Amino acid sequence: MSQPHITLALLGLTALLGSTELLVTAVTIGLIGVAVLTLVGLLMAPLRRLLQGHGLLLAALLLGATLLSVAGLLLQTFSSELFIALALFLPLLLLPCLGLALQRDTTALAGFRPGLLFAALAVLLGLLREGLGNATLLSHADWLFGPAAASWQLSLPSLGGIHLLTLAPGAFILLGVLLAAARHFHHDDTP
């Protein structure tokens, strides 16, 4: 776990665990995470030459807060249901933005890889939590794709649904299983 992009992606753990109860909310928080982390990385690149230490952290905080506020306003305009479901978790994406300021990678796309990792983990957790927890997929798809998507919900009656997986402890359990599987298949000897 010593790779910086993994650490940056896991700084958004609270947002990740709280917002991935449904696949639709997971996709949305993933897209917002990719956009915000990439833009913060792009905007921080020229500031690194001018600022150091606490000034750099404050700049990352200001940029992240501004971009997340804009993302929240756009989300509220686009889909009020999604905004209501995700409003609590959007500010928590500031932690990875602060992590970008501390990162050694000073390239303009320093936030893109952690953003993609965050989005992939969000979608995977959302898929597993909704599929195994509610025994459905694409529940509330109309929140993201409009009224035409209201009939897209797939029922998985053979799974039955494990209610624990829709709650925060179930999200921790699934995340632990996913991290253990990734570590097992990565074959890395470092602790």
XYZ file of C-alpha atoms in Angstrom:
191
model
C 0.000 0.000 0.000
C 3.001 2.298 -0.347
C 1.979 3.493 -3.810
C 0.893 7.152 -3.623
C -2.034 6.860 -6.057
C -3.599 4.128 -3.906
C -3.123 6.199 -0.759
C -4.695 9.228 -2.456
C -7.663 7.180 -3.626
C -8.178 5.795 -0.124
C -8.165 9.293 1.403
C -11.675 9.534 -0.003
C -12.667 6.410 1.925
C -15.460 8.058 3.893
C -17.048 9.453 0.740
C -16.541 6.100 -0.954
C -18.200 4.036 1.760
C -21.034 6.460 2.367
C -22.099 7.069 -1.207
C -21.916 3.643 -2.827
C -25.151 2.102 -1.562
C -26.584 2.311 -5.095
C -24.793 1.894 -8.406
C -26.195 5.217 -9.639
C -24.781 7.172 -6.693
C -21.481 5.299 -6.986
C -21.117 6.211 -10.670
C -21.952 9.835 -9.900
C -19.489 10.202 -7.008
C -16.869 8.446 -9.154
C -17.349 10.887 -12.031
C -17.213 13.850 -9.671
C -14.074 12.426 -8.049
C -12.295 11.992 -11.395
C -13.242 15.484 -12.549
C -12.323 17.263 -9.310
C -9.048 15.410 -8.681
C -7.930 15.896 -12.293
C -8.774 19.597 -12.256
C -7.088 20.156 -8.887
C -3.982 18.401 -10.234
C -4.026 20.558 -13.368
C -4.509 23.785 -11.445
C -1.940 22.922 -8.769
C 0.861 22.274 -11.287
C 1.650 25.961 -11.981
C 1.096 26.901 -8.320
C 3.784 24.497 -7.113
C 6.472 26.837 -8.445
C 5.025 29.786 -6.522
C 3.871 28.221 -3.251
C 5.371 25.881 -0.678
C 4.323 24.277 2.589
C 1.145 25.610 4.154
C 0.489 27.935 1.224
C 0.314 24.962 -1.115
C -2.073 23.144 1.233
C -4.312 26.204 1.463
C -4.320 26.546 -2.321
C -5.317 22.894 -2.703
C -8.033 23.362 -0.089
C -9.385 26.463 -1.822
C -9.289 24.889 -5.283
C -10.886 21.666 -4.080
C -13.627 23.470 -2.152
C -14.402 25.691 -5.132
C -14.557 22.804 -7.581
C -16.647 20.675 -5.222
C -19.050 23.572 -4.684
C -19.430 23.965 -8.432
C -19.929 20.202 -8.784
C -22.584 20.299 -6.057
C -24.419 23.167 -7.744
C -24.314 21.404 -11.114
C -25.546 18.194 -9.525
C -28.363 20.038 -7.765
C -29.380 21.609 -11.075
C -29.144 18.341 -12.986
C -30.752 15.968 -10.476
C -32.027 17.062 -7.091
C -32.464 13.429 -5.978
C -28.795 12.670 -6.624
C -27.793 15.873 -4.876
C -29.830 14.929 -1.808
C -28.231 11.467 -1.776
C -24.661 12.769 -2.219
C -24.615 16.244 -0.631
C -23.205 14.961 2.639
C -20.321 13.135 0.944
C -19.152 15.710 -1.620
C -17.130 17.823 0.876
C -15.324 14.679 2.007
C -13.577 14.598 -1.379
C -11.421 17.470 -0.097
C -9.122 14.983 1.623
C -7.754 13.545 -1.643
C -7.365 17.123 -2.915
C -5.194 17.932 0.101
C -3.304 14.708 -0.508
C -2.492 15.943 -4.019
C -0.732 18.966 -2.522
C 1.494 16.670 -0.459
C 2.228 14.305 -3.331
C 5.678 14.316 -4.933
C 4.265 13.951 -8.445
C 4.152 17.492 -9.799
C 2.841 16.717 -13.277
C -0.356 18.354 -14.451
C -2.218 15.035 -14.529
C -1.169 13.988 -11.018
C -4.804 13.701 -9.928
C -6.060 11.711 -12.901
C -4.790 8.281 -11.857
C -6.021 8.511 -8.237
C -9.328 9.852 -9.567
C -9.720 6.891 -11.902
C -8.842 4.488 -9.112
C -11.380 6.161 -6.833
C -14.053 5.975 -9.548
C -13.322 2.320 -10.325
C -13.499 1.402 -6.654
C -16.725 3.396 -6.240
C -18.390 1.666 -9.196
C -17.229 -1.762 -8.050
C -18.461 -1.160 -4.496
C -21.747 0.277 -5.774
C -22.273 -2.704 -8.054
C -21.553 -5.205 -5.287
C -23.473 -3.390 -2.557
C -26.598 -2.880 -4.642
C -26.443 -6.286 -6.314
C -25.730 -8.331 -3.218
C -27.471 -6.077 -0.693
C -30.697 -5.112 -2.457
C -30.739 -7.873 -5.113
C -31.227 -5.180 -7.767
C -29.125 -3.262 -10.254
C -29.701 0.259 -11.588
C -32.274 1.104 -8.961
C -33.145 4.810 -9.315
C -31.400 5.010 -12.701
C -33.773 7.851 -13.545
C -31.846 10.048 -11.086
C -28.854 9.977 -13.432
C -30.268 9.164 -16.856
C -33.678 10.855 -16.744
C -37.275 9.592 -16.655
C -36.744 7.208 -19.575
C -34.431 5.123 -17.368
C -37.058 4.438 -14.688
C -37.697 0.993 -16.167
C -34.016 -0.007 -16.298
C -34.001 -1.606 -12.842
C -32.932 -5.233 -12.909
C -34.096 -7.582 -10.176
C -31.808 -10.364 -9.049
C -34.231 -12.586 -7.100
C -31.814 -15.501 -6.957
C -29.497 -13.460 -4.704
C -32.177 -12.599 -2.167
C -30.284 -9.586 -0.832
C -28.087 -9.365 2.246
C -29.224 -6.224 4.054
C -25.914 -5.853 5.926
C -24.144 -4.989 2.661
C -26.304 -1.901 2.170
C -25.135 -0.515 5.526
C -21.757 1.023 6.413
C -20.393 -2.138 8.116
C -21.169 -4.109 4.966
C -19.306 -1.528 2.904
C -16.268 -1.964 5.172
C -16.490 -5.739 4.820
C -16.700 -5.557 1.017
C -13.855 -3.046 0.843
C -11.715 -5.300 3.022
C -12.443 -8.284 0.778
C -11.617 -6.238 -2.336
C -8.349 -4.918 -0.861
C -7.352 -8.419 0.282
C -8.093 -9.798 -3.192
C -6.097 -7.002 -4.831
C -3.173 -7.640 -2.504
C -3.342 -11.384 -3.143
C -3.327 -10.996 -6.923
C -0.727 -8.218 -6.913
C 1.990 -10.495 -5.433
C 3.814 -7.588 -3.829
C 6.303 -8.576 -1.127
C 6.315 -5.196 0.635
C 4.093 -4.882 3.721
